CSV table of C-alpha atoms in Angstrom, one decimal:
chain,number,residue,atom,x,y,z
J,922,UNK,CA,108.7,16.9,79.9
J,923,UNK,CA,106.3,14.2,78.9
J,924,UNK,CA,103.6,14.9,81.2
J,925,UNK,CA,101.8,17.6,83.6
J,926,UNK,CA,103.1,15.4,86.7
J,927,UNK,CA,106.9,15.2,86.1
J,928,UNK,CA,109.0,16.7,88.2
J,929,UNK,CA,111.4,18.4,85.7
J,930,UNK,CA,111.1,22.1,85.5
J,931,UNK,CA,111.0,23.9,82.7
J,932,UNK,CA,111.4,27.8,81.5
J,933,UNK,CA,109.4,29.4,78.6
J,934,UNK,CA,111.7,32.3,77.3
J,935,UNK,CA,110.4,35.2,75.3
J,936,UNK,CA,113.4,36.9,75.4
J,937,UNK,CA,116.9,36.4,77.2
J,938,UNK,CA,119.3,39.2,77.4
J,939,UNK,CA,122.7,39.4,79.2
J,940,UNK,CA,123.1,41.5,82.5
J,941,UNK,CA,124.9,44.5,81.7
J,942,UNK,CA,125.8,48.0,84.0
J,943,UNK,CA,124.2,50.7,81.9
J,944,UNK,CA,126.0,54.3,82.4
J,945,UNK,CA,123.7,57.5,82.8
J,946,UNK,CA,123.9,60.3,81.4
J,947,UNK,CA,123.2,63.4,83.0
J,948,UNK,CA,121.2,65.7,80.4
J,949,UNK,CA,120.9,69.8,80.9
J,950,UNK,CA,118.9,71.7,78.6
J,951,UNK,CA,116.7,75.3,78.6
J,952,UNK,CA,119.3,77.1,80.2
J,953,UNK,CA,117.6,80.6,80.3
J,954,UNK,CA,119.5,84.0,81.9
J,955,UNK,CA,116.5,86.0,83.4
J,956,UNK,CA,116.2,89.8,85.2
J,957,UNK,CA,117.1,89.8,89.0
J,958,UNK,CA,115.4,91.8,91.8
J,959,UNK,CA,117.5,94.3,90.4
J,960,UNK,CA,120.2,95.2,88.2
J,961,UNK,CA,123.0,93.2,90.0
J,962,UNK,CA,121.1,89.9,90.1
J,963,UNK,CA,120.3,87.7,87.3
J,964,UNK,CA,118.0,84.3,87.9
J,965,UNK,CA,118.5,81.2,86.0
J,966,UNK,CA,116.5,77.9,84.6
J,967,UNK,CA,117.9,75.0,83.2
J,968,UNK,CA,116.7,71.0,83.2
J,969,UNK,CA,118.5,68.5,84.1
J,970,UNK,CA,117.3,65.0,84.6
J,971,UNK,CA,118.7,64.4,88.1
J,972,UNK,CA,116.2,64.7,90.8
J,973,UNK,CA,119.0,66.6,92.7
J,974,UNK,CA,118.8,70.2,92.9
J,975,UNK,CA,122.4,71.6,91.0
J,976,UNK,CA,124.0,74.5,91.5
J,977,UNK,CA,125.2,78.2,89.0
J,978,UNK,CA,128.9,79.2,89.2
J,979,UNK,CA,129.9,82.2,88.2
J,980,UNK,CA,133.0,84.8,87.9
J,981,UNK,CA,134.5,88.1,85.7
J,982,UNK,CA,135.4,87.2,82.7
J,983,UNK,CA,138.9,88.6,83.3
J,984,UNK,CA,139.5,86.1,85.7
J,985,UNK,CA,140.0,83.5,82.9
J,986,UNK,CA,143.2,82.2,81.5
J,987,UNK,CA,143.8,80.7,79.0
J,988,UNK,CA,140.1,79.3,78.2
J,989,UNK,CA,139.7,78.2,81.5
J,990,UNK,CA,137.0,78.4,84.1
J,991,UNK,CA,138.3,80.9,87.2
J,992,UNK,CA,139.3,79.1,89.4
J,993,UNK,CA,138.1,81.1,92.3
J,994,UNK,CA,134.2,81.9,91.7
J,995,UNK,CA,131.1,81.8,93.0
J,996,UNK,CA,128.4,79.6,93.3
J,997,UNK,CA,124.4,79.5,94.2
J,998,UNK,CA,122.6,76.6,95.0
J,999,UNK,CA,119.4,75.8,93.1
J,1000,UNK,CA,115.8,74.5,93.9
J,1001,UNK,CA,114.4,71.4,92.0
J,1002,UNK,CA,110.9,70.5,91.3
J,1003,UNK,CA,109.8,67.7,88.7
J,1004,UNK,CA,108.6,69.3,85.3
J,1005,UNK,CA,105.9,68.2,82.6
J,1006,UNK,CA,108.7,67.2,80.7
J,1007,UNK,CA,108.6,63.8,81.8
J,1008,UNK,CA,112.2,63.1,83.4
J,1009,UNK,CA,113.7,65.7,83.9
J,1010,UNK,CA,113.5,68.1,87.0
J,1011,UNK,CA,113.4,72.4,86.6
J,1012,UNK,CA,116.6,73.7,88.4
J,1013,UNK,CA,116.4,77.7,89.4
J,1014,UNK,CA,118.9,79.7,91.0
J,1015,UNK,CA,120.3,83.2,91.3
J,1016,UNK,CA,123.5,85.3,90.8
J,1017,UNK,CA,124.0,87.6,93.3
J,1018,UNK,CA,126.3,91.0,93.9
J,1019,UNK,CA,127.0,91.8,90.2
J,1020,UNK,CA,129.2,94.9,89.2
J,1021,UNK,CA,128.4,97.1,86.6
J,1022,UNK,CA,130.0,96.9,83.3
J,1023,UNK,CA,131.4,93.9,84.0
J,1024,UNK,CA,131.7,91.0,81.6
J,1025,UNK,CA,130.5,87.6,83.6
J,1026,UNK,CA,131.2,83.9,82.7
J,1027,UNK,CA,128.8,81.2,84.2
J,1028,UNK,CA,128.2,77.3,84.4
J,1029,UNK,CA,125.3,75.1,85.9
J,1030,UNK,CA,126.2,71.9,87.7
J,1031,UNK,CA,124.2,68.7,88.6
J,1032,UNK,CA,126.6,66.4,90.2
J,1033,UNK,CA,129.3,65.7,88.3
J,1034,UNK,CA,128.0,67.1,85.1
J,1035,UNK,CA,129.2,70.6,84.4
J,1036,UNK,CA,127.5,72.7,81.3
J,1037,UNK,CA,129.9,74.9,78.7
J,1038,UNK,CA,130.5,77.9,79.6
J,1039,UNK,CA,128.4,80.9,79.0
J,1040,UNK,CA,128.6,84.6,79.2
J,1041,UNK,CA,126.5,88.0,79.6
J,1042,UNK,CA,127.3,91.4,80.1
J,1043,UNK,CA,125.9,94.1,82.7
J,1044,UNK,CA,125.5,97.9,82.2
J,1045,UNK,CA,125.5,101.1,83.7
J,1046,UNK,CA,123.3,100.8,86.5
J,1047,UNK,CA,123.1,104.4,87.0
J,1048,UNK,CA,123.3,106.4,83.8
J,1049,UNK,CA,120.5,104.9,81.7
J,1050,UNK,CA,119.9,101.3,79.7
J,1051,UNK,CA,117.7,100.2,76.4
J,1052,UNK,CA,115.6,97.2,76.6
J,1053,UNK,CA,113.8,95.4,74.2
J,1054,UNK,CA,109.9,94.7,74.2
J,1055,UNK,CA,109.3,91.4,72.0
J,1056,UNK,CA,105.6,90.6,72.2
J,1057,UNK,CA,103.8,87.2,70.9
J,1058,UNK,CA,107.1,84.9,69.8
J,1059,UNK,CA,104.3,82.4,70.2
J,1060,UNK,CA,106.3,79.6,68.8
J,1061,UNK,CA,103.5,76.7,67.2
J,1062,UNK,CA,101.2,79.4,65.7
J,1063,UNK,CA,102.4,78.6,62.8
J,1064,UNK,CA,104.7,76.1,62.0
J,1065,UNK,CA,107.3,75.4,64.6
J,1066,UNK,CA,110.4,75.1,62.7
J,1067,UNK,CA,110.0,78.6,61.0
J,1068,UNK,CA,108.9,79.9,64.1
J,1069,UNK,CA,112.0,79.3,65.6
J,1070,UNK,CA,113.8,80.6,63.0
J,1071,UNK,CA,112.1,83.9,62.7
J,1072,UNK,CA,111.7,84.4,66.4
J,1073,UNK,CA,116.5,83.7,66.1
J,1074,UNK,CA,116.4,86.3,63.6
J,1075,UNK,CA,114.3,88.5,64.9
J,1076,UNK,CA,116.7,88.0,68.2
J,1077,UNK,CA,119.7,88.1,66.2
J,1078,UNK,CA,119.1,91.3,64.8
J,1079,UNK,CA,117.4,93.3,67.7
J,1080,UNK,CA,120.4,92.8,69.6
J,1081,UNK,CA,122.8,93.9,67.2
J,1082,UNK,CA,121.1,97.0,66.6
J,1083,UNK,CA,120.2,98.1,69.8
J,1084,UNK,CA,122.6,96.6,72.2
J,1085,UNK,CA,119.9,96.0,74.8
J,1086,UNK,CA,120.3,96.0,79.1
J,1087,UNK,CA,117.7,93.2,78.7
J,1088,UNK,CA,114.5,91.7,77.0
J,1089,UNK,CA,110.9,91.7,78.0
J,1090,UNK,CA,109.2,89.2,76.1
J,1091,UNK,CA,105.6,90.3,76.1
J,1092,UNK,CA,103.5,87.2,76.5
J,1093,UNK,CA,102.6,84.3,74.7
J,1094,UNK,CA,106.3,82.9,74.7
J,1095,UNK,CA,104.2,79.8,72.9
J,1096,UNK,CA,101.4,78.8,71.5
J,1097,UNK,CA,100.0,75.9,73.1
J,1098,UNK,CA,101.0,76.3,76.9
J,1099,UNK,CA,101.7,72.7,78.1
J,1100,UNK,CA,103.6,71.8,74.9
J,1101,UNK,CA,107.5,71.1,75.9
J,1102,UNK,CA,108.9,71.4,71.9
J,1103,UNK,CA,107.1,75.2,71.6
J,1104,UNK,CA,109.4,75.9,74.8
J,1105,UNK,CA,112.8,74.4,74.1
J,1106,UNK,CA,112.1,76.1,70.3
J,1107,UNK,CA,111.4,79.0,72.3
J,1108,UNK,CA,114.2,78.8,74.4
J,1109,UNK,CA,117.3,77.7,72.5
J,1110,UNK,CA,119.1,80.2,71.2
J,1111,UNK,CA,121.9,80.9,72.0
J,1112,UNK,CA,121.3,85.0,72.2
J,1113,UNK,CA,119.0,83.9,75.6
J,1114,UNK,CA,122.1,82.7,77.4
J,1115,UNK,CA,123.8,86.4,77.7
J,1116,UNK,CA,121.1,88.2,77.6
J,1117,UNK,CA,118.3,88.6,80.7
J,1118,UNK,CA,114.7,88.0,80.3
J,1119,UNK,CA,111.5,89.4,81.6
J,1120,UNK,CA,108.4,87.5,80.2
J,1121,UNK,CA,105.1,88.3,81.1
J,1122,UNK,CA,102.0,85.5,80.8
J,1123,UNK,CA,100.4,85.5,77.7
J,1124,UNK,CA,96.9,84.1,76.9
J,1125,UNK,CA,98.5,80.9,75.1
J,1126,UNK,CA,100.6,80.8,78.2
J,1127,UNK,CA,98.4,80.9,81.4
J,1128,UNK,CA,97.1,77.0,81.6
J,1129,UNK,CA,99.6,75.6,81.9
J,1130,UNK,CA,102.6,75.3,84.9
J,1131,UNK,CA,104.8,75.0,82.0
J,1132,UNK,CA,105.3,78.7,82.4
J,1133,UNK,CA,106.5,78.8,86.1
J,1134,UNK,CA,108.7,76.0,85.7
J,1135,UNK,CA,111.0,77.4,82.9
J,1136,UNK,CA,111.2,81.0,83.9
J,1137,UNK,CA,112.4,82.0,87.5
J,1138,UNK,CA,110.8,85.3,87.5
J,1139,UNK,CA,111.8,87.8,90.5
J,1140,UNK,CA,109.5,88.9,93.6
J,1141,UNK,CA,107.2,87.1,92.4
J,1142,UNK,CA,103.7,88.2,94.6
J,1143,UNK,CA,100.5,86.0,95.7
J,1144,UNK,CA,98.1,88.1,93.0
J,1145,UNK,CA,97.2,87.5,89.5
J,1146,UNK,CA,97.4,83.8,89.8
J,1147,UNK,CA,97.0,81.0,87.2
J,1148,UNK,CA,98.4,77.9,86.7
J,1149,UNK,CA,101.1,80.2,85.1
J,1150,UNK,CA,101.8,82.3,87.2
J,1151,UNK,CA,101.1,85.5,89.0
J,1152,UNK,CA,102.1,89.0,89.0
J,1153,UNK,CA,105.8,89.8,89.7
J,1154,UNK,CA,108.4,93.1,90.2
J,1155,UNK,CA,111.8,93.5,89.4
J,1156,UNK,CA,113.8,97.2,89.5
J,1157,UNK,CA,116.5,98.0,86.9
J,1158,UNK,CA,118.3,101.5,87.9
J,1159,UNK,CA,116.0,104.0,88.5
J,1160,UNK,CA,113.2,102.3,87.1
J,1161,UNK,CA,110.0,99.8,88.8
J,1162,UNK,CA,109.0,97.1,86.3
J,1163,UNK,CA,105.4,95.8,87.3
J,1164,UNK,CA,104.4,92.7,85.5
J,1165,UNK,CA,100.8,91.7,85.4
J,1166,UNK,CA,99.6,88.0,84.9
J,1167,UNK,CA,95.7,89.8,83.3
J,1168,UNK,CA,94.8,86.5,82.7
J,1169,UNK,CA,93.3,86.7,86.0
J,1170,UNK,CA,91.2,89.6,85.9
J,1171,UNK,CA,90.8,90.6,89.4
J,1172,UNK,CA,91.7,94.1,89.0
J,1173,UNK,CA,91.5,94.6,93.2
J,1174,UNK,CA,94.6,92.1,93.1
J,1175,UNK,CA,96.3,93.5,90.6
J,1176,UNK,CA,95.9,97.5,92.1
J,1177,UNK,CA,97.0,95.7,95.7
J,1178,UNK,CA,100.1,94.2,93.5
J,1179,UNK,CA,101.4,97.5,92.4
J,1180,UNK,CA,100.7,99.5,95.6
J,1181,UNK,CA,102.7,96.5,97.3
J,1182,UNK,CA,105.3,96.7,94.7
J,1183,UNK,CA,105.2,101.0,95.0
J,1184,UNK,CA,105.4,100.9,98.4
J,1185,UNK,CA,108.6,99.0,98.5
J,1186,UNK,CA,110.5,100.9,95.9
J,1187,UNK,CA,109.3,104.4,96.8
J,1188,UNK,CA,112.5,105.9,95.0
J,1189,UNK,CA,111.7,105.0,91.6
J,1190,UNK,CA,111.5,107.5,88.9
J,1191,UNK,CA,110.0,105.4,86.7
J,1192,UNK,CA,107.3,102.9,87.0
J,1193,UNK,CA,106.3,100.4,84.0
């Protein structure tokens, strides 16, 4: 062109690239095994980053040959919500009807992406169980690398001496409560895809949804809110497990909690 006027046309390219069909890949991460409404339940979390709610399959152990998912199992469907994890979308679901002393295998689904497979264990659900009580893992506080590898070894180890039913991590799972590496440092190892969970809201936890979207915590109840969380129940044998979210410190909700929580489980022994 030689002038404003002419009638050619002209394109000013800052970049030109070919069209191409780009394949997705379907991501799942934070797979988490957490305590049930009771002993033969378990919840689950894992990300994937599909807005599509997926699914938990699950069957004995011995049904397995050679290596093999059973082919005959069963299978939960989960809820979906977007995360703070930009992309990817917190999937929750339960396995129901569990036997005790009973080896499991399980696998989480989102479309046509299916996980490895993992495993976990039940116990007697009648004649006792061990748990351990982990408090302030708070991955961050110091510096995140080693607190991931203390908090594995520290994981490692309790298990193999104790051979715990399940773990109740005491609060303050991390150390800044919106901060997505503290969590997945917090959250994968492989000793926290056999063995159940019970975490409680921790100071460095409660600002934060963070919280709520990677643990799917049991009967959960409408006191002791925060951004977190709020106050929750699960039973295990003979026992009532009453977990507190005291980062709200209305202690009328928190006495209406338990006698709600009491009042349903008015055989318990024991009451924690």
């Amino acid at each position: 062109n030689d002038r404003e006027t002419s009638s050619d046309i002209y394109f000013e390219f800052e970049s030109l690239n070919a069209n191409r069909n780009e394949v997705f890949e379907t991501v799942q991460k934070s797979v988490i095994l957490m305590v049930g409404s009771d002993e033969t339940s378990r919840n689950l979390t894992w990300y994937a980053n599909v807005d599509t709610a997926g699914s938990v399959q699950w069957a004995k152990q011995s049904d397995m040959q050679d290596g093999l998912f059973p082919a005959q199992y069963n299978e939960a469907a989960a809820t979906s919500i977007a995360t703070n994890d930009e992309g990817f979308y917190s999937n929750q679901a339960t396995m129901t009807n569990l036997e005790e002393n009973t080896a499991y295998v399980y696998r989480v689904v989102n479309g046509d992406t299916v996980s490895q497979i993992y495993t976990f264990e039940t116990g007697d659900f009648d004649e006792g169980f061990s748990f351990i009580l982990a408090g302030d893992p708070q991955i961050g506080a110091g510096n995140t690398e080693s607190d991931t590898v203390g908090w594995d070894e520290t994981l490692d180890t309790a298990i193999a001496q104790l051979d715990p039913d399940f773990l109740v991590s005491a609060g303050d799972q991390v150390n800044t409560a919106s901060n997505e590496s503290q969590y997945t440092a917090y959250l994968d190892h492989d000793e926290l895809l056999g063995l159940p969970v019970a975490t409680v809201v921790g100071n460095h936890d409660t600002s934060s949804n963070s919280y709520d979207q990677h643990f799917n915590v049991a009967n959960q109840s409408e006191y002791g809110q925060t951004d977190a969380g709020s106050d929750y129940w699960f039973r295990y044998g003979n026992t009532l497990f009453m977990v507190l979210n005291v980062n709200n410190m209305s202690t009328a909700e928190h006495k209406a909690f338990m006698e709600d929580a009491i009042a349903e489980n008015e055989d318990a022994a024991w009451k924690i």
